[in-house]
Coordinates of C-alpha atoms in Angstrom, one line a residue:
E21 CA -74.0 66.1 -6.1
A22 CA -70.9 66.4 -8.3
V23 CA -68.9 67.4 -5.3
Q24 CA -70.2 64.5 -3.4
R25 CA -69.2 62.1 -6.2
A26 CA -65.8 63.7 -6.4
C27 CA -65.4 63.2 -2.6
E28 CA -66.5 59.6 -2.9
A29 CA -64.1 59.0 -5.8
Q30 CA -61.3 60.6 -3.8
Q31 CA -62.1 58.4 -0.8
R32 CA -62.1 55.3 -3.1
L33 CA -58.8 56.5 -4.6
D34 CA -57.3 57.0 -1.2
V35 CA -58.5 53.5 0.0
T36 CA -57.1 51.9 -3.2
T37 CA -53.8 53.8 -2.8
I38 CA -53.4 52.6 0.8
S39 CA -54.4 49.1 -0.2
T40 CA -51.9 49.1 -3.1
K41 CA -49.1 50.5 -0.8
S42 CA -49.9 47.7 1.7
E43 CA -49.8 45.0 -1.0
K44 CA -46.6 46.5 -2.4
A45 CA -45.0 46.4 1.1
N46 CA -46.2 42.8 1.6
L47 CA -44.8 41.8 -1.8
E48 CA -41.5 43.6 -1.1
A49 CA -41.2 41.8 2.3
K50 CA -41.9 38.4 0.5
V51 CA -39.3 39.2 -2.2
A52 CA -36.7 40.1 0.6
L53 CA -37.6 36.9 2.4
L54 CA -37.3 34.8 -0.8
E55 CA -33.9 36.5 -1.6
E56 CA -32.6 35.7 1.9
Q57 CA -33.8 32.1 1.6
L58 CA -32.1 31.9 -1.8
Q59 CA -28.9 33.3 -0.4
R60 CA -28.9 30.8 2.5
G61 CA -29.7 28.0 0.1
T62 CA -26.9 29.1 -2.3
E63 CA -24.4 29.3 0.7
M64 CA -25.4 25.9 1.9
H65 CA -25.1 24.4 -1.6
N66 CA -21.6 26.0 -2.0
A67 CA -20.5 24.7 1.4
T68 CA -21.8 21.2 0.7
K69 CA -20.2 21.3 -2.8
S70 CA -16.9 22.4 -1.4
A71 CA -16.9 19.8 1.4
T72 CA -17.9 17.1 -1.2
E73 CA -15.1 18.2 -3.5
A74 CA -12.6 18.1 -0.7
R75 CA -13.7 14.6 0.4
L76 CA -13.5 13.5 -3.3
A77 CA -10.0 14.9 -3.6
S78 CA -8.9 13.3 -0.4
T79 CA -10.4 9.9 -1.4
S80 CA -8.7 10.2 -4.8
E81 CA -5.3 10.9 -3.2
Q82 CA -5.8 7.9 -0.8
L83 CA -6.7 5.7 -3.7
L84 CA -3.6 6.8 -5.7
R85 CA -1.4 6.2 -2.6
A86 CA -2.9 2.8 -2.1
Q87 CA -2.4 1.9 -5.7
A88 CA 1.2 3.1 -5.6
A89 CA 1.8 1.0 -2.4
L90 CA 0.2 -2.0 -4.1
D91 CA 2.4 -1.6 -7.2
S92 CA 5.5 -1.1 -5.0
S93 CA 4.6 -4.2 -3.0
Q94 CA 4.0 -6.3 -6.1
N95 CA 7.3 -5.2 -7.6
E96 CA 9.2 -5.9 -4.3
A97 CA 7.5 -9.3 -4.1
E98 CA 8.6 -10.1 -7.7
K99 CA 12.2 -9.0 -7.0
L100 CA 12.3 -11.2 -3.8
K101 CA 10.9 -14.1 -5.8
K102 CA 13.7 -13.7 -8.4
V103 CA 16.3 -13.4 -5.7
N104 CA 14.9 -16.5 -4.0
E105 CA 15.0 -18.4 -7.3
E106 CA 18.6 -17.4 -8.0
L107 CA 19.6 -18.4 -4.5
N108 CA 17.8 -21.8 -4.9
G109 CA 19.7 -22.3 -8.2
K110 CA 23.0 -21.5 -6.5
L111 CA 22.2 -23.8 -3.6
M112 CA 21.4 -26.6 -5.9
N113 CA 24.7 -26.2 -7.8
S114 CA 26.5 -26.0 -4.5
E115 CA 24.7 -29.2 -3.3
N116 CA 25.7 -31.0 -6.5
L117 CA 29.4 -30.0 -6.1
I118 CA 29.4 -31.0 -2.5
R119 CA 27.8 -34.4 -3.3
R120 CA 30.5 -34.8 -6.0
F121 CA 33.2 -34.1 -3.5
L122 CA 31.7 -36.2 -0.8
G123 CA 31.4 -39.2 -3.2
D124 CA 35.2 -39.3 -3.7
E125 CA 37.4 -41.2 -1.3
A126 CA 40.5 -39.0 -1.7
F127 CA 40.4 -35.2 -1.9
S128 CA 42.9 -33.1 -3.7
I129 CA 44.0 -29.6 -2.5
P130 CA 42.1 -27.9 -5.3
D131 CA 39.0 -29.8 -4.3
L132 CA 39.3 -28.7 -0.7
I133 CA 39.9 -25.1 -1.8
E134 CA 36.7 -25.4 -3.9
V135 CA 34.8 -26.8 -0.9
D136 CA 36.0 -24.0 1.3
R137 CA 35.0 -21.4 -1.3
L138 CA 31.6 -23.0 -1.6
R139 CA 31.2 -23.0 2.2
E140 CA 32.0 -19.3 2.3
E141 CA 29.6 -18.6 -0.5
L142 CA 26.8 -20.6 1.3
V143 CA 27.4 -18.6 4.5
K144 CA 27.3 -15.3 2.5
E145 CA 24.1 -16.4 0.7
S146 CA 22.6 -17.5 4.0
S147 CA 23.2 -14.0 5.6
Q148 CA 21.9 -12.4 2.4
R149 CA 18.8 -14.6 2.6
Q150 CA 18.3 -13.6 6.2
Y151 CA 18.6 -9.9 5.3
L152 CA 16.0 -10.4 2.5
Q153 CA 13.7 -12.2 5.0
D154 CA 13.9 -9.3 7.4
M155 CA 13.3 -6.8 4.7
L156 CA 10.3 -8.8 3.4
A157 CA 8.9 -9.0 6.9
D158 CA 9.2 -5.2 7.3
V159 CA 7.5 -4.7 3.9
Q160 CA 4.7 -7.1 4.9
Q161 CA 4.1 -5.4 8.2
Q162 CA 3.8 -1.9 6.6
V163 CA 1.5 -3.2 3.8
S164 CA -0.6 -5.1 6.2
A165 CA -1.0 -2.2 8.5
R166 CA -1.9 0.3 5.8
Y167 CA -3.8 -1.7 3.3
P168 CA -5.7 -4.7 4.6
A169 CA -6.8 -5.5 1.0
L170 CA -3.3 -6.8 0.2
R171 CA -3.8 -9.8 2.5
N172 CA -3.4 -12.3 -0.4
Q173 CA 0.1 -10.9 -1.1
Q174 CA 1.0 -11.2 2.5
D175 CA -0.1 -14.9 2.5
E176 CA 2.1 -15.5 -0.6
M177 CA 5.0 -13.8 1.1
T178 CA 4.5 -16.0 4.2
S179 CA 4.7 -19.0 1.9
L180 CA 7.9 -17.7 0.4
R181 CA 9.3 -17.1 3.9
S182 CA 8.7 -20.7 4.9
M183 CA 10.4 -21.9 1.7
V184 CA 13.4 -19.7 2.5
E185 CA 13.5 -21.1 6.1
E186 CA 13.5 -24.6 4.7
L187 CA 16.3 -23.7 2.4
T188 CA 18.2 -22.1 5.2
L189 CA 17.9 -25.3 7.2
Q190 CA 19.2 -27.3 4.2
N191 CA 22.0 -24.8 3.9
E192 CA 23.0 -25.1 7.5
G193 CA 23.1 -28.9 7.1
L194 CA 25.3 -28.6 4.1
V195 CA 27.6 -26.2 6.0
A196 CA 27.8 -28.8 8.8
Q197 CA 28.7 -31.5 6.2
V198 CA 31.4 -29.3 4.7
R199 CA 32.9 -28.7 8.1
S200 CA 32.8 -32.4 8.9
L201 CA 34.4 -33.1 5.6
E202 CA 37.2 -30.6 6.4
L203 CA 37.7 -32.0 9.8
D204 CA 37.9 -35.5 8.4
Q205 CA 40.3 -34.3 5.7
T206 CA 42.5 -32.5 8.2
A207 CA 42.5 -35.6 10.5
S208 CA 43.4 -37.9 7.6
S209 CA 46.2 -35.7 6.4
C210 CA 47.8 -35.6 9.9

């Protein structure tokens, strides 16, 4: 009877050992599967994190470039406004001098020399104004193509351009008057 109990105990021990080994193998397989899933999850997280950081860096660079372009455009617009104001002031002074000269019946040689100098200055300013208009148009085109948010500045520049065109027309009229005056003076002196 003791031998039989020992055999039964040995059988139970063998069954328990086999069952424990089977459970251990199942648990080890589950641990390996969980480790593999964790590894894949970590890799996906790192890849997503890297891609997100790259997009963030790219967006940040684009934002900095856009801000720099906006600042540059604003500075250029301010410079062009100042140049336009200076040219308008010179044009007004020139117009006043020409009116003064046109108001007199007789012209002296120094007056004619002054009129000629003013005419040359007006022609030079007109070409300078045209150069600035062309440069402004180029800046507007680049800004408009790259940064549509700067549309308001483009509208303001268009307004300035129309003012410059109007001043150019006035300038051409003044140049025509000066030429007419010179022809009249030349004809009267002959």
